[in-house]
Tab-separated table of N, CA and C in Angstrom:
chain	number	residue	atom	x	y	z
A	1	MET	N	22.486	-1.720	15.289
A	1	MET	CA	22.204	-1.939	13.880
A	1	MET	C	22.295	-3.437	13.596
A	2	THR	N	21.297	-3.955	12.891
A	2	THR	CA	21.299	-5.369	12.543
A	2	THR	C	21.890	-5.560	11.155
A	3	GLY	N	22.214	-6.790	10.819
A	3	GLY	CA	22.731	-7.092	9.492
A	3	GLY	C	21.737	-6.757	8.396
A	4	CYS	N	20.457	-7.006	8.660
A	4	CYS	CA	19.412	-6.712	7.665
A	4	CYS	C	19.284	-5.218	7.425
A	5	SER	N	19.372	-4.411	8.480
A	5	SER	CA	19.238	-2.966	8.292
A	5	SER	C	20.441	-2.414	7.529
A	6	ARG	N	21.617	-2.961	7.786
A	6	ARG	CA	22.812	-2.540	7.044
A	6	ARG	C	22.677	-2.925	5.570
A	7	GLU	N	22.163	-4.110	5.315
A	7	GLU	CA	21.939	-4.572	3.944
A	7	GLU	C	20.935	-3.661	3.224
A	8	LEU	N	19.883	-3.265	3.928
A	8	LEU	CA	18.885	-2.360	3.364
A	8	LEU	C	19.508	-1.007	3.034
A	9	ALA	N	20.310	-0.470	3.942
A	9	ALA	CA	20.981	0.812	3.701
A	9	ALA	C	21.895	0.726	2.486
A	10	ASP	N	22.630	-0.367	2.347
A	10	ASP	CA	23.512	-0.551	1.193
A	10	ASP	C	22.717	-0.600	-0.108
A	11	MET	N	21.574	-1.293	-0.092
A	11	MET	CA	20.734	-1.381	-1.286
A	11	MET	C	20.163	-0.004	-1.649
A	12	LEU	N	19.708	0.757	-0.657
A	12	LEU	CA	19.177	2.100	-0.920
A	12	LEU	C	20.259	2.994	-1.520
A	13	GLU	N	21.471	2.865	-1.014
A	13	GLU	CA	22.584	3.654	-1.545
A	13	GLU	C	22.894	3.255	-2.989
A	14	ARG	N	22.944	1.955	-3.271
A	14	ARG	CA	23.211	1.477	-4.633
A	14	ARG	C	22.163	1.979	-5.622
A	15	ARG	N	20.912	1.982	-5.206
A	15	ARG	CA	19.813	2.390	-6.097
A	15	ARG	C	19.529	3.891	-6.034
A	16	ARG	N	20.308	4.605	-5.252
A	16	ARG	CA	20.186	6.059	-5.099
A	16	ARG	C	18.783	6.482	-4.656
A	17	ILE	N	18.278	5.796	-3.655
A	17	ILE	CA	16.973	6.110	-3.067
A	17	ILE	C	17.225	6.924	-1.802
A	18	ASP	N	16.636	8.119	-1.760
A	18	ASP	CA	16.871	9.014	-0.631
A	18	ASP	C	15.831	8.897	0.474
A	19	ILE	N	14.606	8.530	0.129
A	19	ILE	CA	13.541	8.397	1.123
A	19	ILE	C	12.783	7.111	0.827
A	20	CYS	N	12.577	6.296	1.848
A	20	CYS	CA	11.953	4.989	1.659
A	20	CYS	C	11.025	4.682	2.833
A	21	ALA	N	9.815	4.238	2.522
A	21	ALA	CA	8.868	3.802	3.554
A	21	ALA	C	9.039	2.304	3.760
A	22	VAL	N	9.018	1.878	5.006
A	22	VAL	CA	9.113	0.451	5.322
A	22	VAL	C	7.954	0.060	6.231
A	23	GLN	N	7.527	-1.179	6.090
A	23	GLN	CA	6.432	-1.710	6.893
A	23	GLN	C	6.865	-3.025	7.519
A	24	GLU	N	6.129	-3.431	8.537
A	24	GLU	CA	6.392	-4.665	9.273
A	24	GLU	C	7.805	-4.682	9.851
A	25	THR	N	8.225	-3.536	10.378
A	25	THR	CA	9.541	-3.476	11.004
A	25	THR	C	9.495	-4.187	12.355
A	26	LYS	N	10.634	-4.597	12.834
A	26	LYS	CA	10.698	-5.356	14.083
A	26	LYS	C	11.016	-4.483	15.297
A	27	TRP	N	11.507	-3.264	15.061
A	27	TRP	CA	11.881	-2.406	16.177
A	27	TRP	C	10.653	-1.754	16.784
A	28	SER	N	10.591	-1.747	18.110
A	28	SER	CA	9.510	-1.032	18.788
A	28	SER	C	10.077	0.255	19.371
A	29	GLY	N	9.196	1.180	19.655
A	29	GLY	CA	9.605	2.477	20.165
A	29	GLY	C	9.368	3.552	19.124
A	30	SER	N	9.910	4.722	19.394
A	30	SER	CA	9.685	5.869	18.503
A	30	SER	C	10.900	6.774	18.485
A	31	LYS	N	11.977	6.288	17.948
A	31	LYS	CA	13.167	7.128	17.906
A	31	LYS	C	13.919	6.881	16.606
A	32	PRO	N	14.784	7.809	16.224
A	32	PRO	CA	15.583	7.592	15.012
A	32	PRO	C	16.753	6.651	15.297
A	33	LYS	N	17.154	5.930	14.271
A	33	LYS	CA	18.250	4.974	14.431
A	33	LYS	C	19.108	4.997	13.168
A	34	GLU	N	20.404	5.102	13.341
A	34	GLU	CA	21.341	5.015	12.217
A	34	GLU	C	21.370	3.573	11.734
A	35	ILE	N	21.243	3.384	10.413
A	35	ILE	CA	21.277	2.011	9.901
A	35	ILE	C	22.456	1.768	8.964
A	36	GLY	N	23.284	2.789	8.741
A	36	GLY	CA	24.468	2.621	7.918
A	36	GLY	C	24.399	3.412	6.626
A	37	SER	N	25.553	3.606	5.998
A	37	SER	CA	25.690	4.315	4.720
A	37	SER	C	25.072	5.712	4.751
A	38	GLY	N	25.010	6.325	5.929
A	38	GLY	CA	24.448	7.664	6.047
A	38	GLY	C	22.933	7.708	6.136
A	39	TYR	N	22.284	6.568	6.265
A	39	TYR	CA	20.823	6.510	6.345
A	39	TYR	C	20.365	6.453	7.797
A	40	LYS	N	19.256	7.141	8.048
A	40	LYS	CA	18.641	7.133	9.368
A	40	LYS	C	17.201	6.669	9.208
A	41	MET	N	16.798	5.768	10.100
A	41	MET	CA	15.425	5.277	10.079
A	41	MET	C	14.665	5.856	11.259
A	42	MET	N	13.548	6.501	10.942
A	42	MET	CA	12.614	6.956	11.967
A	42	MET	C	11.489	5.937	11.970
A	43	TYR	N	11.158	5.416	13.117
A	43	TYR	CA	10.179	4.331	13.159
A	43	TYR	C	9.227	4.530	14.319
A	44	HIS	N	8.177	3.726	14.306
A	44	HIS	CA	7.186	3.802	15.375
A	44	HIS	C	6.513	2.450	15.508
A	45	GLY	N	6.400	1.977	16.724
A	45	GLY	CA	5.698	0.724	16.943
A	45	GLY	C	5.649	0.342	18.399
A	46	SER	N	4.553	-0.255	18.765
A	46	SER	CA	4.343	-0.740	20.122
A	46	SER	C	5.036	-2.085	20.282
A	47	PRO	N	5.550	-2.397	21.471
A	47	PRO	CA	6.162	-3.709	21.680
A	47	PRO	C	5.152	-4.851	21.575
A	48	ARG	N	3.859	-4.536	21.654
A	48	ARG	CA	2.819	-5.571	21.604
A	48	ARG	C	2.417	-5.951	20.178
A	49	THR	N	2.904	-5.228	19.172
A	49	THR	CA	2.481	-5.503	17.796
A	49	THR	C	3.668	-5.885	16.928
A	50	ARG	N	3.354	-6.368	15.735
A	50	ARG	CA	4.399	-6.721	14.771
A	50	ARG	C	4.295	-5.897	13.503
A	51	ALA	N	3.245	-5.123	13.358
A	51	ALA	CA	2.996	-4.379	12.123
A	51	ALA	C	3.420	-2.925	12.283
A	52	ARG	N	4.702	-2.687	12.434
A	52	ARG	CA	5.210	-1.344	12.676
A	52	ARG	C	5.668	-0.707	11.365
A	53	VAL	N	5.729	0.624	11.353
A	53	VAL	CA	6.142	1.339	10.153
A	53	VAL	C	7.375	2.188	10.435
A	54	GLY	N	8.042	2.588	9.360
A	54	GLY	CA	9.195	3.464	9.477
A	54	GLY	C	9.439	4.201	8.177
A	55	ILE	N	10.289	5.215	8.259
A	55	ILE	CA	10.715	5.962	7.079
A	55	ILE	C	12.224	6.113	7.178
A	56	ILE	N	12.904	5.763	6.096
A	56	ILE	CA	14.359	5.848	6.043
A	56	ILE	C	14.733	7.051	5.182
A	57	VAL	N	15.649	7.867	5.695
A	57	VAL	CA	16.046	9.094	5.008
A	57	VAL	C	17.566	9.104	4.851
A	58	SER	N	18.028	9.485	3.656
A	58	SER	CA	19.470	9.582	3.420
A	58	SER	C	20.025	10.840	4.076
A	59	GLU	N	21.323	10.868	4.192
A	59	GLU	CA	22.004	12.018	4.782
A	59	GLU	C	21.686	13.297	4.008
A	60	LYS	N	21.504	13.161	2.704
A	60	LYS	CA	21.212	14.296	1.823
A	60	LYS	C	19.940	15.047	2.235
A	61	PHE	N	18.939	14.336	2.760
A	61	PHE	CA	17.651	14.949	3.088
A	61	PHE	C	17.405	15.123	4.587
A	62	ARG	N	18.328	14.695	5.413
A	62	ARG	CA	18.108	14.764	6.868
A	62	ARG	C	17.789	16.161	7.362
A	63	GLU	N	18.549	17.134	6.897
A	63	GLU	CA	18.354	18.513	7.359
A	63	GLU	C	17.030	19.093	6.863
A	64	ALA	N	16.489	18.538	5.787
A	64	ALA	CA	15.228	19.042	5.228
A	64	ALA	C	14.010	18.520	5.987
A	65	VAL	N	14.186	17.468	6.799
A	65	VAL	CA	13.063	16.931	7.581
A	65	VAL	C	12.787	17.907	8.722
A	66	ILE	N	11.586	18.509	8.675
A	66	ILE	CA	11.254	19.519	9.686
A	66	ILE	C	10.280	19.001	10.736
A	67	GLU	N	9.673	17.842	10.472
A	67	GLU	CA	8.723	17.309	11.448
A	67	GLU	C	8.544	15.813	11.233
A	68	VAL	N	8.396	15.090	12.326
A	68	VAL	CA	8.066	13.664	12.294
A	68	VAL	C	6.807	13.487	13.129
A	69	GLN	N	5.785	12.878	12.530
A	69	GLN	CA	4.546	12.609	13.264
A	69	GLN	C	4.279	11.115	13.231
A	70	ARG	N	4.104	10.554	14.406
A	70	ARG	CA	3.804	9.131	14.531
A	70	ARG	C	2.375	9.012	15.038
A	71	TYR	N	1.495	8.487	14.202
A	71	TYR	CA	0.076	8.413	14.552
A	71	TYR	C	-0.249	7.129	15.306
A	72	ASP	N	0.154	6.002	14.760
A	72	ASP	CA	-0.008	4.714	15.427
A	72	ASP	C	0.977	3.739	14.802
A	73	ASP	N	0.878	2.474	15.151
A	73	ASP	CA	1.833	1.476	14.651
A	73	ASP	C	1.813	1.343	13.133
A	74	ARG	N	0.733	1.744	12.499
A	74	ARG	CA	0.558	1.530	11.068
A	74	ARG	C	0.638	2.790	10.220
A	75	LEU	N	0.889	3.936	10.833
A	75	LEU	CA	0.898	5.184	10.073
A	75	LEU	C	1.818	6.207	10.722
A	76	MET	N	2.704	6.762	9.912
A	76	MET	CA	3.546	7.862	10.357
A	76	MET	C	3.835	8.764	9.170
A	77	LYS	N	4.362	9.951	9.457
A	77	LYS	CA	4.626	10.930	8.407
A	77	LYS	C	5.858	11.735	8.768
A	78	ILE	N	6.626	12.086	7.734
A	78	ILE	CA	7.655	13.107	7.900
A	78	ILE	C	7.274	14.267	6.992
A	79	MET	N	7.635	15.458	7.415
A	79	MET	CA	7.410	16.635	6.593
A	79	MET	C	8.775	17.152	6.164
A	80	ILE	N	8.912	17.390	4.869
A	80	ILE	CA	10.177	17.813	4.292
A	80	ILE	C	9.993	19.203	3.704
A	81	ALA	N	10.895	20.111	4.031
A	81	ALA	CA	10.847	21.464	3.481
A	81	ALA	C	11.625	21.493	2.174
A	82	SER	N	10.972	21.965	1.116
A	82	SER	CA	11.659	22.180	-0.154
A	82	SER	C	11.602	23.672	-0.459
A	83	ASP	N	12.210	24.088	-1.548
A	83	ASP	CA	12.222	25.509	-1.895
A	83	ASP	C	10.825	26.046	-2.168
A	84	SER	N	9.966	25.216	-2.774
A	84	SER	CA	8.660	25.711	-3.209
A	84	SER	C	7.502	25.337	-2.289
A	85	ALA	N	7.594	24.220	-1.589
A	85	ALA	CA	6.469	23.768	-0.754
A	85	ALA	C	6.962	22.742	0.253
A	86	LYS	N	6.065	22.334	1.111
A	86	LYS	CA	6.362	21.250	2.043
A	86	LYS	C	5.866	19.945	1.433
A	87	ILE	N	6.613	18.882	1.692
A	87	ILE	CA	6.247	17.552	1.213
A	87	ILE	C	5.895	16.712	2.432
A	88	HIS	N	4.700	16.132	2.419
A	88	HIS	CA	4.231	15.271	3.502
A	88	HIS	C	4.374	13.833	3.003
A	89	PHE	N	5.336	13.100	3.566
A	89	PHE	CA	5.642	11.736	3.131
A	89	PHE	C	5.122	10.769	4.191
A	90	PHE	N	4.110	9.980	3.814
A	90	PHE	CA	3.484	9.032	4.730
A	90	PHE	C	4.025	7.626	4.506
A	91	SER	N	4.219	6.891	5.578
A	91	SER	CA	4.455	5.449	5.519
A	91	SER	C	3.224	4.803	6.139
A	92	ALA	N	2.542	3.969	5.345
A	92	ALA	CA	1.272	3.387	5.794
A	92	ALA	C	1.296	1.876	5.622
A	93	TYR	N	0.646	1.200	6.544
A	93	TYR	CA	0.511	-0.246	6.456
A	93	TYR	C	-0.903	-0.619	6.861
A	94	ALA	N	-1.647	-1.177	5.926
A	94	ALA	CA	-3.002	-1.652	6.220
A	94	ALA	C	-2.908	-3.128	6.562
A	95	PRO	N	-3.723	-3.584	7.479
A	95	PRO	CA	-3.670	-4.994	7.872
A	95	PRO	C	-4.045	-5.907	6.714
A	96	HIS	N	-3.573	-7.126	6.787
A	96	HIS	CA	-3.941	-8.114	5.780
A	96	HIS	C	-5.451	-8.310	5.828
A	97	PRO	N	-6.102	-8.377	4.665
A	97	PRO	CA	-7.567	-8.479	4.636
A	97	PRO	C	-8.140	-9.640	5.446
A	98	LEU	N	-7.411	-10.728	5.583
A	98	LEU	CA	-7.934	-11.862	6.338
A	98	LEU	C	-7.855	-11.635	7.846
A	99	LEU	N	-6.994	-10.712	8.272
A	99	LEU	CA	-6.837	-10.459	9.703
A	99	LEU	C	-7.806	-9.392	10.207
A	100	LEU	N	-7.865	-8.290	9.518
A	100	LEU	CA	-8.704	-7.163	9.924
A	100	LEU	C	-9.186	-6.435	8.679
A	101	SER	N	-10.205	-5.646	8.826
A	101	SER	CA	-10.656	-4.795	7.731
A	101	SER	C	-9.675	-3.643	7.562
A	102	ILE	N	-9.386	-3.282	6.318
A	102	ILE	CA	-8.483	-2.154	6.105
A	102	ILE	C	-9.222	-0.825	6.162
A	103	CYS	N	-10.531	-0.865	6.356
A	103	CYS	CA	-11.321	0.377	6.393
A	103	CYS	C	-10.762	1.380	7.389
A	104	SER	N	-10.446	0.945	8.602
A	104	SER	CA	-9.963	1.880	9.624
A	104	SER	C	-8.605	2.454	9.243
A	105	ALA	N	-7.740	1.656	8.622
A	105	ALA	CA	-6.426	2.143	8.209
A	105	ALA	C	-6.565	3.189	7.106
A	106	ILE	N	-7.423	2.927	6.124
A	106	ILE	CA	-7.645	3.885	5.037
A	106	ILE	C	-8.320	5.146	5.585
A	107	ARG	N	-9.242	4.976	6.509
A	107	ARG	CA	-9.931	6.127	7.108
A	107	ARG	C	-8.926	7.028	7.849
A	108	ALA	N	-8.033	6.430	8.640
A	108	ALA	CA	-7.016	7.210	9.368
A	108	ALA	C	-6.087	7.931	8.390
A	109	LEU	N	-5.676	7.236	7.341
A	109	LEU	CA	-4.825	7.846	6.325
A	109	LEU	C	-5.559	8.999	5.646
A	110	GLY	N	-6.838	8.800	5.357
A	110	GLY	CA	-7.647	9.850	4.738
A	110	GLY	C	-7.761	11.084	5.615
A	111	GLN	N	-7.948	10.887	6.906
A	111	GLN	CA	-8.047	12.026	7.833
A	111	GLN	C	-6.752	12.829	7.857
A	112	GLU	N	-5.629	12.140	7.893
A	112	GLU	CA	-4.344	12.843	7.941
A	112	GLU	C	-4.023	13.500	6.604
A	113	THR	N	-4.418	12.879	5.503
A	113	THR	CA	-4.204	13.473	4.184
A	113	THR	C	-5.042	14.739	4.041
A	114	THR	N	-6.273	14.693	4.518
A	114	THR	CA	-7.159	15.854	4.455
A	114	THR	C	-6.587	17.034	5.240
A	115	ALA	N	-5.851	16.764	6.292
A	115	ALA	CA	-5.279	17.820	7.130
A	115	ALA	C	-4.095	18.533	6.476
A	116	VAL	N	-3.575	17.998	5.368
A	116	VAL	CA	-2.434	18.607	4.685
A	116	VAL	C	-2.923	19.833	3.905
A	117	PRO	N	-2.271	20.981	4.071
A	117	PRO	CA	-2.672	22.169	3.306
A	117	PRO	C	-2.605	21.910	1.796
A	118	SER	N	-3.526	22.498	1.051
A	118	SER	CA	-3.629	22.222	-0.388
A	118	SER	C	-2.398	22.672	-1.169
A	119	LYS	N	-1.630	23.616	-0.651
A	119	LYS	CA	-0.428	24.072	-1.356
A	119	LYS	C	0.745	23.104	-1.196
A	120	ASP	N	0.636	22.167	-0.271
A	120	ASP	CA	1.702	21.200	-0.019
A	120	ASP	C	1.505	19.939	-0.863
A	121	PHE	N	2.559	19.131	-0.949
A	121	PHE	CA	2.522	17.878	-1.701
A	121	PHE	C	2.352	16.697	-0.750
A	122	VAL	N	1.668	15.658	-1.231
A	122	VAL	CA	1.443	14.439	-0.450
A	122	VAL	C	2.027	13.254	-1.206
A	123	ILE	N	2.805	12.445	-0.503
A	123	ILE	CA	3.291	11.170	-1.032
A	123	ILE	C	2.930	10.111	-0.001
A	124	VAL	N	2.242	9.072	-0.450
A	124	VAL	CA	1.896	7.954	0.424
A	124	VAL	C	2.618	6.730	-0.113
A	125	ALA	N	3.420	6.115	0.718
A	125	ALA	CA	4.120	4.897	0.330
A	125	ALA	C	3.806	3.845	1.378
A	126	GLY	N	3.637	2.629	0.930
A	126	GLY	CA	3.367	1.588	1.902
A	126	GLY	C	2.671	0.396	1.304
A	127	ASP	N	2.183	-0.436	2.179
A	127	ASP	CA	1.477	-1.652	1.805
A	127	ASP	C	0.041	-1.505	2.283
A	128	LEU	N	-0.853	-1.204	1.347
A	128	LEU	CA	-2.255	-0.999	1.701
A	128	LEU	C	-3.088	-2.256	1.500
A	129	ASN	N	-2.452	-3.349	1.080
A	129	ASN	CA	-3.100	-4.660	0.978
A	129	ASN	C	-4.406	-4.653	0.197
A	130	GLY	N	-4.445	-3.896	-0.876
A	130	GLY	CA	-5.598	-3.911	-1.762
A	130	GLY	C	-5.136	-4.186	-3.179
A	131	HIS	N	-5.910	-4.947	-3.921
A	131	HIS	CA	-5.586	-5.234	-5.319
A	131	HIS	C	-6.431	-4.320	-6.193
A	132	VAL	N	-5.769	-3.427	-6.951
A	132	VAL	CA	-6.502	-2.469	-7.775
A	132	VAL	C	-6.824	-3.011	-9.161
A	133	GLY	N	-6.278	-4.162	-9.520
A	133	GLY	CA	-6.601	-4.806	-10.788
A	133	GLY	C	-6.005	-4.108	-11.997
A	134	THR	N	-6.459	-4.516	-13.185
A	134	THR	CA	-5.904	-4.005	-14.437
A	134	THR	C	-6.772	-2.942	-15.100
A	135	GLU	N	-8.010	-2.823	-14.701
A	135	GLU	CA	-8.962	-1.917	-15.359
A	135	GLU	C	-9.033	-0.571	-14.648
A	136	LYS	N	-9.118	0.510	-15.444
A	136	LYS	CA	-9.292	1.849	-14.866
A	136	LYS	C	-10.699	2.041	-14.311
A	137	ASN	N	-11.698	1.613	-15.063
A	137	ASN	CA	-13.114	1.730	-14.652
A	137	ASN	C	-13.472	3.116	-14.131
A	138	GLY	N	-13.030	4.142	-14.832
A	138	GLY	CA	-13.394	5.505	-14.466
A	138	GLY	C	-12.628	6.092	-13.301
A	139	LYS	N	-11.663	5.381	-12.781
A	139	LYS	CA	-10.883	5.877	-11.641
A	139	LYS	C	-9.687	6.686	-12.156
A	140	CYS	N	-9.615	7.944	-11.772
A	140	CYS	CA	-8.515	8.809	-12.207
A	140	CYS	C	-7.175	8.370	-11.621
A	141	ALA	N	-7.198	7.743	-10.456
A	141	ALA	CA	-5.967	7.333	-9.779
A	141	ALA	C	-5.296	6.146	-10.463
A	142	HIS	N	-6.031	5.418	-11.297
A	142	HIS	CA	-5.534	4.192	-11.930
A	142	HIS	C	-5.092	4.501	-13.355
A	143	GLY	N	-3.901	4.077	-13.703
A	143	GLY	CA	-3.361	4.352	-15.028
A	143	GLY	C	-3.647	3.293	-16.068
A	144	GLY	N	-4.325	2.220	-15.703
A	144	GLY	CA	-4.656	1.187	-16.671
A	144	GLY	C	-3.704	0.008	-16.675
A	145	PHE	N	-2.699	0.048	-15.832
A	145	PHE	CA	-1.779	-1.078	-15.716
A	145	PHE	C	-1.914	-1.637	-14.304
A	146	GLY	N	-1.761	-2.889	-14.178
A	146	GLY	CA	-1.878	-3.540	-12.880
A	146	GLY	C	-1.842	-5.032	-13.101
A	147	VAL	N	-2.317	-5.767	-12.131
A	147	VAL	CA	-2.325	-7.218	-12.252
A	147	VAL	C	-3.528	-7.760	-11.497
A	148	GLY	N	-4.077	-8.842	-11.994
A	148	GLY	CA	-5.156	-9.529	-11.296
A	148	GLY	C	-6.478	-8.798	-11.325
A	149	GLU	N	-7.344	-9.230	-10.439
A	149	GLU	CA	-8.690	-8.667	-10.325
A	149	GLU	C	-8.745	-7.689	-9.159
A	150	ARG	N	-9.527	-6.652	-9.335
A	150	ARG	CA	-9.731	-5.695	-8.248
A	150	ARG	C	-10.568	-6.345	-7.157
A	151	ASN	N	-10.169	-6.129	-5.901
A	151	ASN	CA	-10.976	-6.618	-4.780
A	151	ASN	C	-11.568	-5.427	-4.023
A	152	ALA	N	-12.373	-5.701	-3.010
A	152	ALA	CA	-13.049	-4.635	-2.256
A	152	ALA	C	-12.039	-3.693	-1.606
A	153	ASP	N	-10.943	-4.243	-1.090
A	153	ASP	CA	-9.928	-3.395	-0.469
A	153	ASP	C	-9.222	-2.531	-1.514
A	154	GLY	N	-8.998	-3.075	-2.704
A	154	GLY	CA	-8.433	-2.293	-3.801
A	154	GLY	C	-9.356	-1.160	-4.206
A	155	GLU	N	-10.654	-1.423	-4.196
A	155	GLU	CA	-11.643	-0.377	-4.491
A	155	GLU	C	-11.554	0.740	-3.452
A	156	ARG	N	-11.381	0.387	-2.183
A	156	ARG	CA	-11.239	1.401	-1.124
A	156	ARG	C	-9.971	2.235	-1.319
A	157	VAL	N	-8.886	1.580	-1.712
A	157	VAL	CA	-7.637	2.295	-1.965
A	157	VAL	C	-7.834	3.285	-3.112
A	158	LEU	N	-8.491	2.844	-4.186
A	158	LEU	CA	-8.745	3.729	-5.326
A	158	LEU	C	-9.669	4.886	-4.946
A	159	GLU	N	-10.683	4.618	-4.158
A	159	GLU	CA	-11.588	5.689	-3.708
A	159	GLU	C	-10.828	6.720	-2.876
A	160	TYR	N	-9.952	6.245	-1.988
A	160	TYR	CA	-9.121	7.148	-1.187
A	160	TYR	C	-8.247	8.001	-2.107
A	161	ALA	N	-7.560	7.356	-3.058
A	161	ALA	CA	-6.654	8.078	-3.956
A	161	ALA	C	-7.418	9.099	-4.797
A	162	ASP	N	-8.558	8.713	-5.347
A	162	ASP	CA	-9.367	9.648	-6.135
A	162	ASP	C	-9.837	10.827	-5.284
A	163	ALA	N	-10.286	10.562	-4.079
A	163	ALA	CA	-10.803	11.614	-3.203
A	163	ALA	C	-9.733	12.648	-2.850
A	164	HIS	N	-8.471	12.222	-2.822
A	164	HIS	CA	-7.382	13.121	-2.431
A	164	HIS	C	-6.503	13.512	-3.616
A	165	GLU	N	-6.994	13.227	-4.833
A	165	GLU	CA	-6.291	13.574	-6.070
A	165	GLU	C	-4.870	13.017	-6.100
A	166	LEU	N	-4.750	11.746	-5.714
A	166	LEU	CA	-3.482	11.032	-5.752
A	166	LEU	C	-3.545	9.992	-6.859
A	167	VAL	N	-2.413	9.429	-7.226
A	167	VAL	CA	-2.377	8.348	-8.208
A	167	VAL	C	-1.677	7.138	-7.611
A	168	ILE	N	-2.068	5.962	-8.087
A	168	ILE	CA	-1.399	4.715	-7.715
A	168	ILE	C	-0.297	4.534	-8.762
A	169	THR	N	0.919	4.937	-8.441
A	169	THR	CA	1.971	4.966	-9.460
A	169	THR	C	2.272	3.587	-10.026
A	170	ASN	N	2.101	2.551	-9.240
A	170	ASN	CA	2.359	1.198	-9.731
A	170	ASN	C	1.368	0.800	-10.823
A	171	ALA	N	0.247	1.514	-10.930
A	171	ALA	CA	-0.763	1.208	-11.944
A	171	ALA	C	-0.692	2.168	-13.134
A	172	TRP	N	0.363	2.968	-13.219
A	172	TRP	CA	0.490	3.938	-14.304
A	172	TRP	C	1.553	3.572	-15.328
A	173	PHE	N	2.368	2.590	-15.051
A	173	PHE	CA	3.456	2.253	-15.953
A	173	PHE	C	3.451	0.764	-16.243
A	174	HIS	N	3.721	0.430	-17.502
A	174	HIS	CA	3.785	-0.972	-17.893
A	174	HIS	C	5.048	-1.588	-17.296
A	175	LYS	N	4.862	-2.698	-16.606
A	175	LYS	CA	5.981	-3.423	-16.016
A	175	LYS	C	5.772	-4.914	-16.233
A	176	ARG	N	6.840	-5.642	-16.090
A	176	ARG	CA	6.707	-7.092	-16.133
A	176	ARG	C	5.885	-7.557	-14.938
A	177	VAL	N	5.145	-8.635	-15.107
A	177	VAL	CA	4.289	-9.150	-14.041
A	177	VAL	C	5.102	-9.424	-12.779
A	178	MET	N	6.311	-9.943	-12.927
A	178	MET	CA	7.126	-10.255	-11.747
A	178	MET	C	7.458	-9.010	-10.924
A	179	HIS	N	7.393	-7.822	-11.524
A	179	HIS	CA	7.667	-6.586	-10.796
A	179	HIS	C	6.410	-5.985	-10.179
A	180	LEU	N	5.251	-6.520	-10.506
A	180	LEU	CA	3.995	-6.031	-9.945
A	180	LEU	C	3.616	-6.762	-8.672
A	181	LEU	N	4.110	-7.957	-8.493
A	181	LEU	CA	3.731	-8.785	-7.350
A	181	LEU	C	4.823	-8.772	-6.304
A	182	THR	N	4.393	-8.807	-5.038
A	182	THR	CA	5.380	-8.898	-3.960
A	182	THR	C	5.066	-10.103	-3.109
């Protein structure tokens, strides 16, 4: 366990966050790791890359995780059993637009989302590197709040969300500008 992972676990505990998607992790391999405060991180990544993903789960939800699927360095999923349905929680990371096109990342995410049974729930968390802007422009996934101008990658993210009946939660609630930018 590193100092940063312990710090992250402490912050998740303080904010009472039970499940968290992380991107650009430094650990390679595909195994669970205790990071402190009862949190376990499931991660996936090749030693040759730097853009790895992971999902951190609190002790409260560990027993509910019934499956972990690692697709590639940029996409993984855990399946959580609840009383009423299964929850498919994805951690996704699309490459920076200047490095690679995000089309393949969105396409892979779309394929895996399509494979989820319609009675189950889908949650996608991550960094998709698209700017969805401030305007809804007929997109059901956009709530009318956001920042900046929509770019082509943001349009792809919105098309993906609309096609799978998902919403971009960061664009549904009014927030201070400093909380919209990372």
